[in-house]
mmCIF file of N, CA, C and O in Angstrom:
data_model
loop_
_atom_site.group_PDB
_atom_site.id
_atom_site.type_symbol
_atom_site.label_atom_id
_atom_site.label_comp_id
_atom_site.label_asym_id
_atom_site.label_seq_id
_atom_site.Cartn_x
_atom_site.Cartn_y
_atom_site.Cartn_z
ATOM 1 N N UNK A 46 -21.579 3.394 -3.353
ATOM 2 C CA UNK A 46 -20.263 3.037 -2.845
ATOM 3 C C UNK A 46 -20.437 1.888 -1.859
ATOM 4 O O UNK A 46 -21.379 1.722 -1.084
ATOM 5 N N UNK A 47 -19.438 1.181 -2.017
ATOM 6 C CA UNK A 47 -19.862 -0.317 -0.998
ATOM 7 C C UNK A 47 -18.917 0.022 0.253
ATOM 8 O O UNK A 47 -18.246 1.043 0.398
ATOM 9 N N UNK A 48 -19.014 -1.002 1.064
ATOM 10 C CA UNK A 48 -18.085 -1.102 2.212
ATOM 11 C C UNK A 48 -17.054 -1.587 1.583
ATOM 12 O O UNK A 48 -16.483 -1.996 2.593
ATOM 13 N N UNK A 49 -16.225 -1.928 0.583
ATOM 14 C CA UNK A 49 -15.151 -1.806 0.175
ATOM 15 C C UNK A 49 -14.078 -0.501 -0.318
ATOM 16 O O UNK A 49 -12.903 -0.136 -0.329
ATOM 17 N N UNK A 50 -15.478 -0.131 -0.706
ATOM 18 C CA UNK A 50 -14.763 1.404 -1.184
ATOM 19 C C UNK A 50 -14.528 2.043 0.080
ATOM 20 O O UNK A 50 -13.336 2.073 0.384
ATOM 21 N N UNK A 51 -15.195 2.481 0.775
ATOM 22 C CA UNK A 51 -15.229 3.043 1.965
ATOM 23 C C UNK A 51 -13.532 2.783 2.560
ATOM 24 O O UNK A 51 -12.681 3.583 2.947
ATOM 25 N N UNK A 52 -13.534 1.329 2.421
ATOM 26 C CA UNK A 52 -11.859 1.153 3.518
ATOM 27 C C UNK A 52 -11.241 1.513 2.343
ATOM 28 O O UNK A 52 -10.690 2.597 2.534
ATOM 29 N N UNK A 53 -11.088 1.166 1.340
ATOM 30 C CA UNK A 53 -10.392 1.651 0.605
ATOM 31 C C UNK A 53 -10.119 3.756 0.724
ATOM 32 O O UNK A 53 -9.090 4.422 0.835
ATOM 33 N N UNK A 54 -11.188 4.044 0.654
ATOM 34 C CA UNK A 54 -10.945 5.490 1.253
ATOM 35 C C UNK A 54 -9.890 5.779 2.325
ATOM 36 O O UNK A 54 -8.809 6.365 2.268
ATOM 37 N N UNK A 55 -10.521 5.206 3.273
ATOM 38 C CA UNK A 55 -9.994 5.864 4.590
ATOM 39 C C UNK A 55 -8.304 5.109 4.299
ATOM 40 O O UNK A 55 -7.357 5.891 4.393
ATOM 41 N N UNK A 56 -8.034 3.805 3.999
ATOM 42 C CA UNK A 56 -6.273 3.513 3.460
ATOM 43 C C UNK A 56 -5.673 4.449 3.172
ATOM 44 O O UNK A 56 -4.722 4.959 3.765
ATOM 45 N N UNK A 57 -6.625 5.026 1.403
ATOM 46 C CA UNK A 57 -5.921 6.165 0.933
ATOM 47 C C UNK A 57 -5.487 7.063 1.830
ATOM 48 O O UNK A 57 -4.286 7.335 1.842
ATOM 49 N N UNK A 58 -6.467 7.749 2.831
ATOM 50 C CA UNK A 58 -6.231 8.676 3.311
ATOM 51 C C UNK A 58 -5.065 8.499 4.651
ATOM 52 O O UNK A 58 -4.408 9.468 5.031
ATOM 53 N N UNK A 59 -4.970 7.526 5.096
ATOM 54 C CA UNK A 59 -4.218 6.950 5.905
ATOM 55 C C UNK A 59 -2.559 7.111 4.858
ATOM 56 O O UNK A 59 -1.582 7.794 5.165
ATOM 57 N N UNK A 60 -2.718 6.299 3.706
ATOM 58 C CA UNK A 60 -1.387 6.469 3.155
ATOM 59 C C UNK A 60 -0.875 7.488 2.970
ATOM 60 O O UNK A 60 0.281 7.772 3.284
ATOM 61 N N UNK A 61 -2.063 8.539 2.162
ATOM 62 C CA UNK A 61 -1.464 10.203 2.081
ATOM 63 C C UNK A 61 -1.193 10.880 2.864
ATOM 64 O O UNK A 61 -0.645 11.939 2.560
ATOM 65 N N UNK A 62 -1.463 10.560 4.218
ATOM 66 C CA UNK A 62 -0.954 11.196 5.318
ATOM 67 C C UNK A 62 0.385 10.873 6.002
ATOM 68 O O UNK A 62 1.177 11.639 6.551
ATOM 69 N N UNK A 63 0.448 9.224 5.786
ATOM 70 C CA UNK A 63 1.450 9.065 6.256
ATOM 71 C C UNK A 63 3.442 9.515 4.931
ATOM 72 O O UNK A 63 4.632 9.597 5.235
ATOM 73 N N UNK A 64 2.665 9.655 3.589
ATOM 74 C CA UNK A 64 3.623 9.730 3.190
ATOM 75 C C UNK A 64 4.060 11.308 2.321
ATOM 76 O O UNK A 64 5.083 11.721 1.773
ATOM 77 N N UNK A 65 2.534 11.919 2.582
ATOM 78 C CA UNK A 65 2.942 13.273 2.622
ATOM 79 C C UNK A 65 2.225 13.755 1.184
ATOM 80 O O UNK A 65 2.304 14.862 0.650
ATOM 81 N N UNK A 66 1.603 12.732 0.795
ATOM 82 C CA UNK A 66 0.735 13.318 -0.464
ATOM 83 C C UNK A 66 -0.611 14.126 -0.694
ATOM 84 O O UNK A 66 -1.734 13.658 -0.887
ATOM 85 N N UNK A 67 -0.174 15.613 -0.620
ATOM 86 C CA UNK A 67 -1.054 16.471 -0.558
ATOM 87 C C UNK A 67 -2.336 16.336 -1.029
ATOM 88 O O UNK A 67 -3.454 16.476 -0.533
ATOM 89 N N UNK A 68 -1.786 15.947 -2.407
ATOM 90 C CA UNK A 68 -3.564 16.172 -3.366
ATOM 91 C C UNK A 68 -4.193 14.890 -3.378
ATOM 92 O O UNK A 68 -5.228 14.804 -4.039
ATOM 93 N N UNK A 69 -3.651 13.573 -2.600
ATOM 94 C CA UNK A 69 -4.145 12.254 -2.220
ATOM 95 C C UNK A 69 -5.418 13.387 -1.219
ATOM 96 O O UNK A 69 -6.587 13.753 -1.339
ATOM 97 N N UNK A 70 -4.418 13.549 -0.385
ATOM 98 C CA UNK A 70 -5.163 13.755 0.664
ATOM 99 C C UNK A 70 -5.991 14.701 0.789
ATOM 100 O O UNK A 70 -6.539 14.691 1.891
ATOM 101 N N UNK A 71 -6.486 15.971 -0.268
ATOM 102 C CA UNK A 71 -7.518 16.785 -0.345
ATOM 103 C C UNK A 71 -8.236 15.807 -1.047
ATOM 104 O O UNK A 71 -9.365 15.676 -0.575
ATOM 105 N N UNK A 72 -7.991 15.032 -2.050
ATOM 106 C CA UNK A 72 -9.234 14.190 -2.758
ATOM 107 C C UNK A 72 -9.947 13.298 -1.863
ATOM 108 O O UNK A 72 -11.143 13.173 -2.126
ATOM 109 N N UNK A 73 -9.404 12.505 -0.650
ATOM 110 C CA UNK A 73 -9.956 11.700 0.405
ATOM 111 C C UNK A 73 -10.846 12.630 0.899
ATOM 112 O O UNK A 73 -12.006 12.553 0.496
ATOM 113 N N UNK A 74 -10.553 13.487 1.680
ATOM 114 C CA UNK A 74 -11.221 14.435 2.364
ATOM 115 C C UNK A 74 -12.749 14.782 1.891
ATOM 116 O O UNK A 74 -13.789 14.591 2.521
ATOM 117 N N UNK A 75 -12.516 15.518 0.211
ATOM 118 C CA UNK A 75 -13.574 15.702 -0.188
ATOM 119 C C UNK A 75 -14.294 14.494 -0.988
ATOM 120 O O UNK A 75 -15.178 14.660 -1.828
ATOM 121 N N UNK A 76 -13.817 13.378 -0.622
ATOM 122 C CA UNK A 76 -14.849 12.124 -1.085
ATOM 123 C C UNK A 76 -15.664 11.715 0.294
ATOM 124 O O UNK A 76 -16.804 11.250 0.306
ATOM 125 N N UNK A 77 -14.781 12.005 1.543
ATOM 126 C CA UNK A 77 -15.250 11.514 3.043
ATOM 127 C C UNK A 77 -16.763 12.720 3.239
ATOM 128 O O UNK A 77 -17.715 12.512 3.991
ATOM 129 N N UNK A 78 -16.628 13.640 2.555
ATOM 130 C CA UNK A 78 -17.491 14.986 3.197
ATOM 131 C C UNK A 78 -19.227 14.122 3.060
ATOM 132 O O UNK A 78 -19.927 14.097 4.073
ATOM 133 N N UNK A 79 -19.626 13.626 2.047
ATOM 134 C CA UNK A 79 -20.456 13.463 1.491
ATOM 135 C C UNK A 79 -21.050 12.095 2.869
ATOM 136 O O UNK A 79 -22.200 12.211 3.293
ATOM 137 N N UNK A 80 -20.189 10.980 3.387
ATOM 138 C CA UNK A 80 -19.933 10.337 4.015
ATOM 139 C C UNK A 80 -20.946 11.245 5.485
ATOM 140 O O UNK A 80 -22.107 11.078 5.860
ATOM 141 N N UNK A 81 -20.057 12.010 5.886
ATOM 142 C CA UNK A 81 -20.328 12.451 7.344
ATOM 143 C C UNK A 81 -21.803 13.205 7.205
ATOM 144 O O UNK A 81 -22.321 13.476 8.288
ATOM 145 N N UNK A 82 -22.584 13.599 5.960
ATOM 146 C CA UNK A 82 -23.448 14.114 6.463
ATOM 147 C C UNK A 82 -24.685 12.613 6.138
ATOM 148 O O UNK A 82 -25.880 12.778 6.384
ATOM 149 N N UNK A 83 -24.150 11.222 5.572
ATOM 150 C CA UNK A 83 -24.884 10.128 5.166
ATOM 151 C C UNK A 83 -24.732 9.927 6.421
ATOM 152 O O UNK A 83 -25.910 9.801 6.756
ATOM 153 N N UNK A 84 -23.971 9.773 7.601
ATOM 154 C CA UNK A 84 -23.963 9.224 8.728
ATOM 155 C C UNK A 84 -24.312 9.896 9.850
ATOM 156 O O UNK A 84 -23.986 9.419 10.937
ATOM 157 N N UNK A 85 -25.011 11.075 9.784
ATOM 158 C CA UNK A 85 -24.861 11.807 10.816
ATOM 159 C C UNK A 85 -23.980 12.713 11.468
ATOM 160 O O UNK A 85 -24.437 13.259 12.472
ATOM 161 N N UNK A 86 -22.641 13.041 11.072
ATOM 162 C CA UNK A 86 -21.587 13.471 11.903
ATOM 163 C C UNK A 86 -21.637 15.026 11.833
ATOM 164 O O UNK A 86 -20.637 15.609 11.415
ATOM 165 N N UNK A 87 -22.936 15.870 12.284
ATOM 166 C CA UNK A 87 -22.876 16.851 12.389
ATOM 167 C C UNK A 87 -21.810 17.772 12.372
ATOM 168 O O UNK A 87 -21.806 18.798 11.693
ATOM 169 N N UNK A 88 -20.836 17.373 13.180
ATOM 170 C CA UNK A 88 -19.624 18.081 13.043
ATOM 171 C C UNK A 88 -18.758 18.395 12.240
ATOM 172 O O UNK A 88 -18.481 19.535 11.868
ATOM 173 N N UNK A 89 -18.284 17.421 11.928
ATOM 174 C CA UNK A 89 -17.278 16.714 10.707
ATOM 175 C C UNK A 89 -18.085 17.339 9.242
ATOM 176 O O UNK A 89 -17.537 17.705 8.202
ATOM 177 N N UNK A 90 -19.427 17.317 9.541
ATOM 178 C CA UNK A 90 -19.798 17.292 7.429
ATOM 179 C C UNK A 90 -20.337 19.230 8.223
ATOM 180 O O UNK A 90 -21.191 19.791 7.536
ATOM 181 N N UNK A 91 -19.941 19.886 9.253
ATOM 182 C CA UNK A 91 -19.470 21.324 9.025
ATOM 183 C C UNK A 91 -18.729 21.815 8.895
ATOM 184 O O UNK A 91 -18.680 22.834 8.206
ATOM 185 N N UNK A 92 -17.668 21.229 9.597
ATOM 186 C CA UNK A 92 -16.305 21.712 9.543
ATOM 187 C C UNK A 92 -15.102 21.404 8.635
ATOM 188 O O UNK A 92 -14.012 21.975 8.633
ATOM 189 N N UNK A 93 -15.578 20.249 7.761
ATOM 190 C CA UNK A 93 -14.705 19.808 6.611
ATOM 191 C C UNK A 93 -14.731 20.439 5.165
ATOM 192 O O UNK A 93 -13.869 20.416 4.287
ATOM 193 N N UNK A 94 -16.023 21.027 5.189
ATOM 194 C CA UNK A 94 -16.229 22.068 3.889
ATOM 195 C C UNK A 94 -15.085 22.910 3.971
ATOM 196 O O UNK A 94 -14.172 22.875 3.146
ATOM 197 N N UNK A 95 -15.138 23.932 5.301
ATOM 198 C CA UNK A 95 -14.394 24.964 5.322
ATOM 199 C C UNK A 95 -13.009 25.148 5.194
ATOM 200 O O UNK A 95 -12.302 26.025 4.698
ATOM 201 N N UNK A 96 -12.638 23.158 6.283
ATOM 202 C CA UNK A 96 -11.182 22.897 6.297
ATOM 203 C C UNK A 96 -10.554 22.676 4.644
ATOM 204 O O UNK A 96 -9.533 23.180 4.175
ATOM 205 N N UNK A 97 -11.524 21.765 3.980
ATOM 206 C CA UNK A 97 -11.130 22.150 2.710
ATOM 207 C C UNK A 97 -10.775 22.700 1.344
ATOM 208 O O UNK A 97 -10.101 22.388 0.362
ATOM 209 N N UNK A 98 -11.952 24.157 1.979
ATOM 210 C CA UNK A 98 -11.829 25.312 0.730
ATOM 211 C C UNK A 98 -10.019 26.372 1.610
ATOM 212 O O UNK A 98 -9.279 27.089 0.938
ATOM 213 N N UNK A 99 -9.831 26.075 3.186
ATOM 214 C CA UNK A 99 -9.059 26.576 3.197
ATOM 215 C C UNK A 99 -7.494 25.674 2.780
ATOM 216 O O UNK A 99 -6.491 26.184 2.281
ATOM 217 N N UNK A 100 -7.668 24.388 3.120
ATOM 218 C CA UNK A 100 -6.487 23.880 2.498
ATOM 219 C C UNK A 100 -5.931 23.885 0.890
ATOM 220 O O UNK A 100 -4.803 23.726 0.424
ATOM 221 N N UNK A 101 -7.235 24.138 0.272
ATOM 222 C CA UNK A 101 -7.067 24.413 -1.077
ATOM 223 C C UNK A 101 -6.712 25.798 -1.558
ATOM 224 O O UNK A 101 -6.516 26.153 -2.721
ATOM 225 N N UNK A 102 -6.669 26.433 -0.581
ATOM 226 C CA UNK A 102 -6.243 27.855 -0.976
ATOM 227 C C UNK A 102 -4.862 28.527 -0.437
ATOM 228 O O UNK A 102 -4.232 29.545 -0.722
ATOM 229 N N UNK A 103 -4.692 27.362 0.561
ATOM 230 C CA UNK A 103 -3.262 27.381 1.189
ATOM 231 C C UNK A 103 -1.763 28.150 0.482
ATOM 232 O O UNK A 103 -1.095 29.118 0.845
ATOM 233 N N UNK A 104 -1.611 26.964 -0.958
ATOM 234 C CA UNK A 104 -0.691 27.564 -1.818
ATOM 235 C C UNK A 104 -0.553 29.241 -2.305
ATOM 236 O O UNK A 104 0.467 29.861 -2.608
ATOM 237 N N UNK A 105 -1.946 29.693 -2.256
ATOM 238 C CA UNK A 105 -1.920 31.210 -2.813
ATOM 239 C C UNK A 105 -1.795 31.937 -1.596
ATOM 240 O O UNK A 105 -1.152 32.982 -1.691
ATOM 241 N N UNK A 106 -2.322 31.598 -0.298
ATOM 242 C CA UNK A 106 -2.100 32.271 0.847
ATOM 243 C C UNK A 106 -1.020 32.343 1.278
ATOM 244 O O UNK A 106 -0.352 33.363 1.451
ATOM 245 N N UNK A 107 -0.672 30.965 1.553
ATOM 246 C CA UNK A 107 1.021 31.197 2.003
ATOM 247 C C UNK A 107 1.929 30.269 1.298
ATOM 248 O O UNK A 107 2.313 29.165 1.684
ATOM 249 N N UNK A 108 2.151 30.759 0.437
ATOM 250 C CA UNK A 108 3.048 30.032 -0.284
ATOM 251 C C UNK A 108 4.627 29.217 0.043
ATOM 252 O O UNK A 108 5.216 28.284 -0.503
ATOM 253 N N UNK A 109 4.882 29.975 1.040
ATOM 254 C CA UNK A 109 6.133 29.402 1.634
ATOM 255 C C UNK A 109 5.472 28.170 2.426
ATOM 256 O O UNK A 109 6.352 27.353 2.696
ATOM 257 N N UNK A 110 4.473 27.855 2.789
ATOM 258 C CA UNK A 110 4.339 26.273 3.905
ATOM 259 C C UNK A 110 4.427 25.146 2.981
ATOM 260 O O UNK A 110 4.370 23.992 3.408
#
């Protein structure tokens, strides 16, 4: 992946957030995961696994949000 793709990522994820597109924005997420543990971000490449197996399960959990 080049430094083009990369901004191109984070746009996407910038656009899906700003315009409310769910499955934009789980696909950014889990393209960024791979990212944070290439860079170091201890944090981020622990806590984004989890944030994303729970956002993906959201719909069956609570279906009304």
């Amino acid at each position: 992946m080049s430094y083009l793709d990369i901004c191109e990522l984070l746009f996407n994820l910038i656009y899906a957030t700003r315009t409310g597109n769910w499955e934009l924005y789980l696909a950014c997420i889990e393209e960024i995961i791979p990212w944070t543990f290439a860079y170091d971000r201890q944090n981020y490449a622990r806590y984004l696994m989890p944030y994303l197996d729970d956002m993906r399960a959201l719909p069956e959990v609570m279906p009304e949000v």
